[in-house]
Amino acid sequence: MTAHKVRWGIIGLGGIAAQFAKDLPLVEGAELAAVGSRSAETAAAFAKEHGFARAHGSYADLAADPEVDVVYIATPHAQHHAAALLCMAAGKSVLVEKPITLDLASAAELVQAAHANDVFLMEAMWMRLNPAVRKIAELVDEGAIGWVSTIHADFGLQGPFEPEHRLRNPQLGGGALLDLGVYPINLAHLIMGAPTSVQAWAHLTPEGVDENTGILLGWQPGAIAALTCSINGESRNAASITGTDGRIDLPPGFFVPRTFVLNRPGHDPETFDFPFEGNGYQFEAAEVQRCILAGELESPLVPHATTLEIMGLLDTIRDEIGVAY
């Protein structure tokens, strides 16, 4: 690592890793250093396609690469914990795809390991780094829509998925909640903080993961969030935040918005546009680099405490709906 360059590695070379890799060149100072896979052939092909300097045929070799500063971990959920521990033990900073682990206890172990190894750790909740979402949080904090009373958000994918698909595999942390529900939950948490009441209901697949889940969160003195996620039908995938003095509407694809609308009584709707290149992963990568270059062990935008709070909330919801990994 130099004063202005950060050398990136990637572990887990599936679809989301490819999208992230395409956005890295948009980040000033990002160097595409190396990738790691359990298959040397897969690693070599990915490195060639996306312009990484080196390819490693094991996660351990990538973690040991002295020319890598930070590793983006894009494996299936169930493998995040082991891969992150491996990299941090080797002195690497890590950006771990959401959800950071399968439960609160293992997430807390990663935070402890980050401090023990004096390395940066962040969950890759890219929505929180999106410019439009950051502006929404700013407007709410400034009181643009008054006291927030209600949040609605949904995220559903068109099914059906075959039984062997990762989204139905409990060994991989399958189900709608951890893959999709984290977005509505993170939006509600960003705006309102930790809820004081949690209720949830779900329909489970024969494998025992949730395929259609409803969540009702409550805050004193009466604010609510009604959230849904599913892997058996494509919902609108939009969101709204309603307050006593107005409403903010996020369009379909609310988790990576380029625009939103502020509606207030007596005013014309006000559209806020935030156009950007790429897929939107560059904003989390840029924040990781800023923190690493500044010597910070966590980001103020996705702090460890927030990650742990949401993992605890996910545990509570899973208990209510009867999903165990």
PDB file of N, CA and C in Angstrom, residues 40-90:
ATOM      1  N   ALA A  40      -7.782 -23.260  -9.523  1.00  0.00           N
ATOM      2  CA  ALA A  40      -6.779 -22.427 -10.178  1.00  0.00           C
ATOM      3  C   ALA A  40      -7.264 -21.957 -11.535  1.00  0.00           C
ATOM      4  N   GLU A  41      -8.015 -22.809 -12.232  1.00  0.00           N
ATOM      5  CA  GLU A  41      -8.521 -22.442 -13.559  1.00  0.00           C
ATOM      6  C   GLU A  41      -9.537 -21.318 -13.451  1.00  0.00           C
ATOM      7  N   THR A  42     -10.431 -21.402 -12.476  1.00  0.00           N
ATOM      8  CA  THR A  42     -11.424 -20.344 -12.275  1.00  0.00           C
ATOM      9  C   THR A  42     -10.737 -19.028 -11.932  1.00  0.00           C
ATOM     10  N   ALA A  43      -9.745 -19.087 -11.052  1.00  0.00           N
ATOM     11  CA  ALA A  43      -9.023 -17.876 -10.666  1.00  0.00           C
ATOM     12  C   ALA A  43      -8.326 -17.242 -11.854  1.00  0.00           C
ATOM     13  N   ALA A  44      -7.665 -18.058 -12.678  1.00  0.00           N
ATOM     14  CA  ALA A  44      -6.946 -17.533 -13.834  1.00  0.00           C
ATOM     15  C   ALA A  44      -7.892 -16.896 -14.835  1.00  0.00           C
ATOM     16  N   ALA A  45      -9.035 -17.527 -15.065  1.00  0.00           N
ATOM     17  CA  ALA A  45     -10.002 -16.988 -16.022  1.00  0.00           C
ATOM     18  C   ALA A  45     -10.586 -15.670 -15.532  1.00  0.00           C
ATOM     19  N   PHE A  46     -10.904 -15.596 -14.225  1.00  0.00           N
ATOM     20  CA  PHE A  46     -11.467 -14.373 -13.651  1.00  0.00           C
ATOM     21  C   PHE A  46     -10.441 -13.244 -13.711  1.00  0.00           C
ATOM     22  N   ALA A  47      -9.201 -13.543 -13.336  1.00  0.00           N
ATOM     23  CA  ALA A  47      -8.154 -12.522 -13.359  1.00  0.00           C
ATOM     24  C   ALA A  47      -7.949 -11.979 -14.762  1.00  0.00           C
ATOM     25  N   LYS A  48      -7.955 -12.845 -15.744  1.00  0.00           N
ATOM     26  CA  LYS A  48      -7.769 -12.415 -17.125  1.00  0.00           C
ATOM     27  C   LYS A  48      -8.928 -11.544 -17.592  1.00  0.00           C
ATOM     28  N   GLU A  49     -10.150 -11.963 -17.270  1.00  0.00           N
ATOM     29  CA  GLU A  49     -11.335 -11.228 -17.732  1.00  0.00           C
ATOM     30  C   GLU A  49     -11.423  -9.841 -17.118  1.00  0.00           C
ATOM     31  N   HIS A  50     -11.029  -9.715 -15.848  1.00  0.00           N
ATOM     32  CA  HIS A  50     -11.247  -8.458 -15.132  1.00  0.00           C
ATOM     33  C   HIS A  50      -9.974  -7.661 -14.879  1.00  0.00           C
ATOM     34  N   GLY A  51      -8.842  -8.134 -15.367  1.00  0.00           N
ATOM     35  CA  GLY A  51      -7.624  -7.344 -15.306  1.00  0.00           C
ATOM     36  C   GLY A  51      -6.870  -7.382 -14.002  1.00  0.00           C
ATOM     37  N   PHE A  52      -6.970  -8.475 -13.246  1.00  0.00           N
ATOM     38  CA  PHE A  52      -6.194  -8.614 -12.017  1.00  0.00           C
ATOM     39  C   PHE A  52      -4.806  -9.159 -12.350  1.00  0.00           C
ATOM     40  N   ALA A  53      -3.831  -8.713 -11.581  1.00  0.00           N
ATOM     41  CA  ALA A  53      -2.439  -9.041 -11.893  1.00  0.00           C
ATOM     42  C   ALA A  53      -2.109 -10.510 -11.643  1.00  0.00           C
ATOM     43  N   ARG A  54      -2.685 -11.106 -10.580  1.00  0.00           N
ATOM     44  CA  ARG A  54      -2.322 -12.472 -10.212  1.00  0.00           C
ATOM     45  C   ARG A  54      -3.551 -13.288  -9.873  1.00  0.00           C
ATOM     46  N   ALA A  55      -3.427 -14.607 -10.035  1.00  0.00           N
ATOM     47  CA  ALA A  55      -4.500 -15.538  -9.700  1.00  0.00           C
ATOM     48  C   ALA A  55      -3.949 -16.619  -8.782  1.00  0.00           C
ATOM     49  N   HIS A  56      -4.703 -16.933  -7.726  1.00  0.00           N
ATOM     50  CA  HIS A  56      -4.292 -17.961  -6.771  1.00  0.00           C
ATOM     51  C   HIS A  56      -5.318 -19.086  -6.749  1.00  0.00           C
ATOM     52  N   GLY A  57      -4.817 -20.305  -6.659  1.00  0.00           N
ATOM     53  CA  GLY A  57      -5.683 -21.471  -6.663  1.00  0.00           C
ATOM     54  C   GLY A  57      -6.167 -21.906  -5.305  1.00  0.00           C
ATOM     55  N   SER A  58      -6.035 -21.043  -4.302  1.00  0.00           N
ATOM     56  CA  SER A  58      -6.589 -21.326  -2.973  1.00  0.00           C
ATOM     57  C   SER A  58      -6.806 -20.011  -2.240  1.00  0.00           C
ATOM     58  N   TYR A  59      -7.721 -20.028  -1.280  1.00  0.00           N
ATOM     59  CA  TYR A  59      -7.954 -18.840  -0.468  1.00  0.00           C
ATOM     60  C   TYR A  59      -6.724 -18.523   0.377  1.00  0.00           C
ATOM     61  N   ALA A  60      -6.050 -19.557   0.872  1.00  0.00           N
ATOM     62  CA  ALA A  60      -4.883 -19.347   1.714  1.00  0.00           C
ATOM     63  C   ALA A  60      -3.767 -18.640   0.954  1.00  0.00           C
ATOM     64  N   ASP A  61      -3.583 -19.012  -0.305  1.00  0.00           N
ATOM     65  CA  ASP A  61      -2.534 -18.363  -1.100  1.00  0.00           C
ATOM     66  C   ASP A  61      -2.851 -16.889  -1.329  1.00  0.00           C
ATOM     67  N   LEU A  62      -4.125 -16.591  -1.557  1.00  0.00           N
ATOM     68  CA  LEU A  62      -4.517 -15.186  -1.725  1.00  0.00           C
ATOM     69  C   LEU A  62      -4.283 -14.418  -0.416  1.00  0.00           C
ATOM     70  N   ALA A  63      -4.662 -15.020   0.716  1.00  0.00           N
ATOM     71  CA  ALA A  63      -4.479 -14.356   2.013  1.00  0.00           C
ATOM     72  C   ALA A  63      -3.005 -14.107   2.310  1.00  0.00           C
ATOM     73  N   ALA A  64      -2.142 -14.972   1.811  1.00  0.00           N
ATOM     74  CA  ALA A  64      -0.704 -14.841   2.082  1.00  0.00           C
ATOM     75  C   ALA A  64       0.017 -13.943   1.088  1.00  0.00           C
ATOM     76  N   ASP A  65      -0.665 -13.479   0.078  1.00  0.00           N
ATOM     77  CA  ASP A  65      -0.034 -12.645  -0.957  1.00  0.00           C
ATOM     78  C   ASP A  65       0.418 -11.315  -0.343  1.00  0.00           C
ATOM     79  N   PRO A  66       1.709 -11.035  -0.333  1.00  0.00           N
ATOM     80  CA  PRO A  66       2.186  -9.798   0.302  1.00  0.00           C
ATOM     81  C   PRO A  66       1.847  -8.545  -0.479  1.00  0.00           C
ATOM     82  N   GLU A  67       1.379  -8.708  -1.705  1.00  0.00           N
ATOM     83  CA  GLU A  67       1.043  -7.556  -2.544  1.00  0.00           C
ATOM     84  C   GLU A  67      -0.454  -7.243  -2.520  1.00  0.00           C
ATOM     85  N   VAL A  68      -1.160  -7.723  -1.504  1.00  0.00           N
ATOM     86  CA  VAL A  68      -2.592  -7.455  -1.332  1.00  0.00           C
ATOM     87  C   VAL A  68      -2.797  -6.746  -0.001  1.00  0.00           C
ATOM     88  N   ASP A  69      -3.542  -5.640  -0.013  1.00  0.00           N
ATOM     89  CA  ASP A  69      -3.829  -4.870   1.198  1.00  0.00           C
ATOM     90  C   ASP A  69      -5.186  -5.215   1.795  1.00  0.00           C
ATOM     91  N   VAL A  70      -6.180  -5.400   0.945  1.00  0.00           N
ATOM     92  CA  VAL A  70      -7.551  -5.625   1.403  1.00  0.00           C
ATOM     93  C   VAL A  70      -8.201  -6.675   0.520  1.00  0.00           C
ATOM     94  N   VAL A  71      -9.018  -7.531   1.137  1.00  0.00           N
ATOM     95  CA  VAL A  71      -9.680  -8.615   0.417  1.00  0.00           C
ATOM     96  C   VAL A  71     -11.190  -8.429   0.490  1.00  0.00           C
ATOM     97  N   TYR A  72     -11.817  -8.453  -0.676  1.00  0.00           N
ATOM     98  CA  TYR A  72     -13.280  -8.469  -0.761  1.00  0.00           C
ATOM     99  C   TYR A  72     -13.704  -9.929  -0.759  1.00  0.00           C
ATOM    100  N   ILE A  73     -14.515 -10.305   0.220  1.00  0.00           N
ATOM    101  CA  ILE A  73     -14.944 -11.693   0.375  1.00  0.00           C
ATOM    102  C   ILE A  73     -16.354 -11.830  -0.159  1.00  0.00           C
ATOM    103  N   ALA A  74     -16.478 -12.554  -1.279  1.00  0.00           N
ATOM    104  CA  ALA A  74     -17.747 -12.650  -1.995  1.00  0.00           C
ATOM    105  C   ALA A  74     -18.221 -14.088  -2.119  1.00  0.00           C
ATOM    106  N   THR A  75     -17.818 -14.934  -1.179  1.00  0.00           N
ATOM    107  CA  THR A  75     -18.264 -16.322  -1.141  1.00  0.00           C
ATOM    108  C   THR A  75     -19.733 -16.386  -0.707  1.00  0.00           C
ATOM    109  N   PRO A  76     -20.368 -17.551  -0.790  1.00  0.00           N
ATOM    110  CA  PRO A  76     -21.687 -17.696  -0.153  1.00  0.00           C
ATOM    111  C   PRO A  76     -21.612 -17.362   1.335  1.00  0.00           C
ATOM    112  N   HIS A  77     -22.763 -16.970   1.910  1.00  0.00           N
ATOM    113  CA  HIS A  77     -22.813 -16.471   3.292  1.00  0.00           C
ATOM    114  C   HIS A  77     -22.078 -17.381   4.283  1.00  0.00           C
ATOM    115  N   ALA A  78     -22.326 -18.684   4.161  1.00  0.00           N
ATOM    116  CA  ALA A  78     -21.825 -19.618   5.156  1.00  0.00           C
ATOM    117  C   ALA A  78     -20.301 -19.684   5.183  1.00  0.00           C
ATOM    118  N   GLN A  79     -19.642 -19.206   4.146  1.00  0.00           N
ATOM    119  CA  GLN A  79     -18.186 -19.266   4.064  1.00  0.00           C
ATOM    120  C   GLN A  79     -17.513 -17.938   4.448  1.00  0.00           C
ATOM    121  N   HIS A  80     -18.303 -16.917   4.720  1.00  0.00           N
ATOM    122  CA  HIS A  80     -17.733 -15.601   5.046  1.00  0.00           C
ATOM    123  C   HIS A  80     -16.833 -15.661   6.283  1.00  0.00           C
ATOM    124  N   HIS A  81     -17.317 -16.320   7.311  1.00  0.00           N
ATOM    125  CA  HIS A  81     -16.631 -16.323   8.606  1.00  0.00           C
ATOM    126  C   HIS A  81     -15.225 -16.880   8.480  1.00  0.00           C
ATOM    127  N   ALA A  82     -15.092 -18.062   7.917  1.00  0.00           N
ATOM    128  CA  ALA A  82     -13.778 -18.711   7.810  1.00  0.00           C
ATOM    129  C   ALA A  82     -12.847 -17.926   6.901  1.00  0.00           C
ATOM    130  N   ALA A  83     -13.370 -17.432   5.773  1.00  0.00           N
ATOM    131  CA  ALA A  83     -12.528 -16.694   4.832  1.00  0.00           C
ATOM    132  C   ALA A  83     -12.038 -15.386   5.442  1.00  0.00           C
ATOM    133  N   ALA A  84     -12.913 -14.701   6.164  1.00  0.00           N
ATOM    134  CA  ALA A  84     -12.514 -13.434   6.787  1.00  0.00           C
ATOM    135  C   ALA A  84     -11.469 -13.654   7.876  1.00  0.00           C
ATOM    136  N   LEU A  85     -11.658 -14.691   8.701  1.00  0.00           N
ATOM    137  CA  LEU A  85     -10.672 -14.996   9.733  1.00  0.00           C
ATOM    138  C   LEU A  85      -9.320 -15.323   9.117  1.00  0.00           C
ATOM    139  N   LEU A  86      -9.331 -16.078   8.034  1.00  0.00           N
ATOM    140  CA  LEU A  86      -8.097 -16.439   7.340  1.00  0.00           C
ATOM    141  C   LEU A  86      -7.345 -15.195   6.871  1.00  0.00           C
ATOM    142  N   CYS A  87      -8.066 -14.275   6.265  1.00  0.00           N
ATOM    143  CA  CYS A  87      -7.433 -13.067   5.730  1.00  0.00           C
ATOM    144  C   CYS A  87      -6.958 -12.138   6.834  1.00  0.00           C
ATOM    145  N   MET A  88      -7.770 -11.960   7.863  1.00  0.00           N
ATOM    146  CA  MET A  88      -7.366 -11.057   8.944  1.00  0.00           C
ATOM    147  C   MET A  88      -6.181 -11.607   9.714  1.00  0.00           C
ATOM    148  N   ALA A  89      -6.114 -12.926   9.882  1.00  0.00           N
ATOM    149  CA  ALA A  89      -4.964 -13.530  10.560  1.00  0.00           C
ATOM    150  C   ALA A  89      -3.679 -13.293   9.777  1.00  0.00           C
ATOM    151  N   ALA A  90      -3.821 -13.112   8.454  1.00  0.00           N
ATOM    152  CA  ALA A  90      -2.659 -12.827   7.600  1.00  0.00           C
ATOM    153  C   ALA A  90      -2.384 -11.329   7.496  1.00  0.00           C
TER     154      ALA A  90
END
